[in-house]
């Protein structure tokens, strides 16, 4: 990143092929893949940006939250760069990175803002004050939204990650065909819950025998023509599932914007790629502008971590060799 504003290069190593055969991320394999990729990825990023170590003002790395083994690989390598080249080290919260992915592309994002972070690991609402201070307003009690997509997809025989596949199929079904009841929350009524929805889909698969079509999908390759392998009633189920998730994700934004006098809404994380969510946010008549990152910056990437690090660089908020990975680092 140059000056926290322009991305000089963005290299992302995907591990999806490794995890697909297990139907989800296997932590052990994730750290092994990180170890395998980190040196070539950093080298390529430096090459594409046309910079050497001496050009760097700092090296930023995710401190957490995340899988401890993967965090450890990144932190150890960043510390090595810091130590060997005498470059300041900055630890960044992964979720702050997701928020900065939006601010990076939309400098017009006005604070205070309401931020919805939706990914495979997180579903959280934050109040982002001026000065980028964060207050957690609500979170999921169980599954994250992306996790719900992936688990429902797995149940129906689609490969990991099923989110993008279900998103495309949802266009071809009737979103009102299957009625799902809303989860009622004890405690914080703004919290999310997606495990009940996943169970409701499971009950639907038991009531409508779909074992044959599911088996056909499981036998198909990762790049199969999913539409031709999905009968109408299943398309209707998928559209109804997606409709329910989107309704949940968007339903709290209006009141929260008003309650916190927010000037903008930020929606970010892997699930922010969802075309249905983007379209629904556009027609939801939210009282302030809604900003999404482009798909390349919605899913995990290093540019957003560097962008989030820039204000820390200006404040000279540096870490040292004692920095430790934190699996559940609060924002
Ligand atoms: O942010 P991300 O790359 O990694 C995490 O930190 O989790 O998000 C990945 C998640 C996966 O669960 C994936 O299924 C979901 O984002 N995802 C989507 C879509 N694209 C990615 N979910 C729904 N619709 C999509 N288009
Ligand atoms: Zn993420």
CSV table of N, CA and C and ligand atoms in Angstrom, one decimal, residues 94 98 119-121 146-147 149-150 161-164 167 269-271 273-275 298-300, ligand 1:
chain,number,residue,atom,x,y,z
A,94,UNK,N,-8.1,-8.2,12.3
A,94,UNK,CA,-8.7,-8.7,11.0
A,94,UNK,C,-10.0,-8.0,10.7
A,98,UNK,N,-11.4,-5.6,7.5
A,98,UNK,CA,-12.6,-5.7,6.6
A,98,UNK,C,-13.3,-4.3,6.5
A,119,UNK,N,-18.9,-12.8,7.3
A,119,UNK,CA,-18.0,-13.6,6.6
A,119,UNK,C,-18.2,-15.1,7.0
A,120,UNK,N,-17.3,-15.9,6.7
A,120,UNK,CA,-17.4,-17.3,7.1
A,120,UNK,C,-17.2,-17.5,8.6
A,121,UNK,N,-16.6,-16.6,9.3
A,121,UNK,CA,-16.3,-16.7,10.7
A,121,UNK,C,-17.0,-15.6,11.5
A,146,UNK,N,-21.9,-16.7,6.6
A,146,UNK,CA,-21.2,-17.5,5.6
A,146,UNK,C,-21.1,-18.9,5.9
A,147,UNK,N,-21.0,-19.2,7.2
A,147,UNK,CA,-20.9,-20.6,7.7
A,147,UNK,C,-22.3,-21.2,7.4
A,149,UNK,N,-24.4,-20.5,5.0
A,149,UNK,CA,-24.4,-20.8,3.5
A,149,UNK,C,-23.6,-22.0,3.3
A,150,UNK,N,-22.4,-22.1,3.8
A,150,UNK,CA,-21.6,-23.3,3.6
A,150,UNK,C,-22.2,-24.6,4.1
A,161,UNK,N,-16.5,-23.5,-1.1
A,161,UNK,CA,-17.5,-22.8,-0.3
A,161,UNK,C,-18.8,-22.6,-1.1
A,162,UNK,N,-19.9,-23.0,-0.4
A,162,UNK,CA,-21.2,-23.0,-1.2
A,162,UNK,C,-21.8,-21.6,-1.3
A,163,UNK,N,-21.4,-20.6,-0.5
A,163,UNK,CA,-22.0,-19.3,-0.6
A,163,UNK,C,-22.2,-18.8,-2.0
A,164,UNK,N,-21.1,-18.7,-2.8
A,164,UNK,CA,-21.2,-18.1,-4.1
A,164,UNK,C,-22.1,-18.9,-5.0
A,167,UNK,N,-25.8,-18.3,-4.0
A,167,UNK,CA,-26.2,-16.9,-4.4
A,167,UNK,C,-26.6,-16.9,-5.9
A,269,UNK,N,-16.8,-8.1,4.3
A,269,UNK,CA,-16.6,-9.6,4.6
A,269,UNK,C,-17.0,-10.4,3.4
A,270,UNK,N,-16.6,-11.7,3.4
A,270,UNK,CA,-16.9,-12.5,2.2
A,270,UNK,C,-18.3,-12.5,1.7
A,271,UNK,N,-19.3,-12.5,2.7
A,271,UNK,CA,-20.7,-12.6,2.3
A,271,UNK,C,-21.2,-11.3,1.6
A,273,UNK,N,-20.0,-10.2,-0.9
A,273,UNK,CA,-20.0,-10.5,-2.3
A,273,UNK,C,-21.4,-10.8,-2.8
A,274,UNK,N,-22.3,-11.2,-1.9
A,274,UNK,CA,-23.6,-11.8,-2.3
A,274,UNK,C,-24.4,-10.8,-3.1
A,275,UNK,N,-24.7,-11.2,-4.3
A,275,UNK,CA,-25.4,-10.3,-5.2
A,275,UNK,C,-26.8,-9.9,-4.7
A,298,UNK,N,-13.6,-7.9,-0.7
A,298,UNK,CA,-14.6,-8.4,0.2
A,298,UNK,C,-14.1,-9.6,1.0
A,299,UNK,N,-13.6,-10.5,0.2
A,299,UNK,CA,-13.0,-11.7,0.9
A,299,UNK,C,-11.6,-11.4,1.4
A,300,UNK,N,-11.1,-12.3,2.2
A,300,UNK,CA,-9.8,-12.0,2.9
A,300,UNK,C,-8.7,-11.6,2.0
B,1,LIG,O1,-14.2,-13.1,4.5
B,1,LIG,P1,-14.0,-14.4,4.0
B,1,LIG,O2,-13.2,-14.6,2.7
B,1,LIG,O3,-13.3,-15.4,5.0
B,1,LIG,C1,-13.6,-15.4,6.4
B,1,LIG,O4,-13.0,-14.6,7.1
B,1,LIG,O5,-14.5,-16.2,6.7
B,1,LIG,O6,-15.4,-15.1,3.8
B,1,LIG,C2,-15.6,-16.4,3.2
B,1,LIG,C3,-17.1,-16.7,3.4
B,1,LIG,C4,-17.5,-18.2,3.0
B,1,LIG,O7,-18.3,-18.7,4.0
B,1,LIG,C5,-18.2,-18.0,1.7
B,1,LIG,O8,-19.2,-19.0,1.5
B,1,LIG,C6,-18.9,-16.7,1.8
B,1,LIG,O9,-17.9,-15.9,2.5
B,1,LIG,N1,-19.3,-16.1,0.5
B,1,LIG,C7,-20.5,-15.9,0.2
B,1,LIG,C8,-20.5,-15.4,-1.2
B,1,LIG,N2,-19.1,-15.3,-1.5
B,1,LIG,C9,-18.4,-15.7,-0.5
B,1,LIG,N3,-21.7,-16.1,0.8
B,1,LIG,C10,-22.8,-15.8,0.1
B,1,LIG,N4,-22.8,-15.3,-1.1
B,1,LIG,C11,-21.7,-15.1,-1.8
B,1,LIG,N5,-21.7,-14.6,-3.0
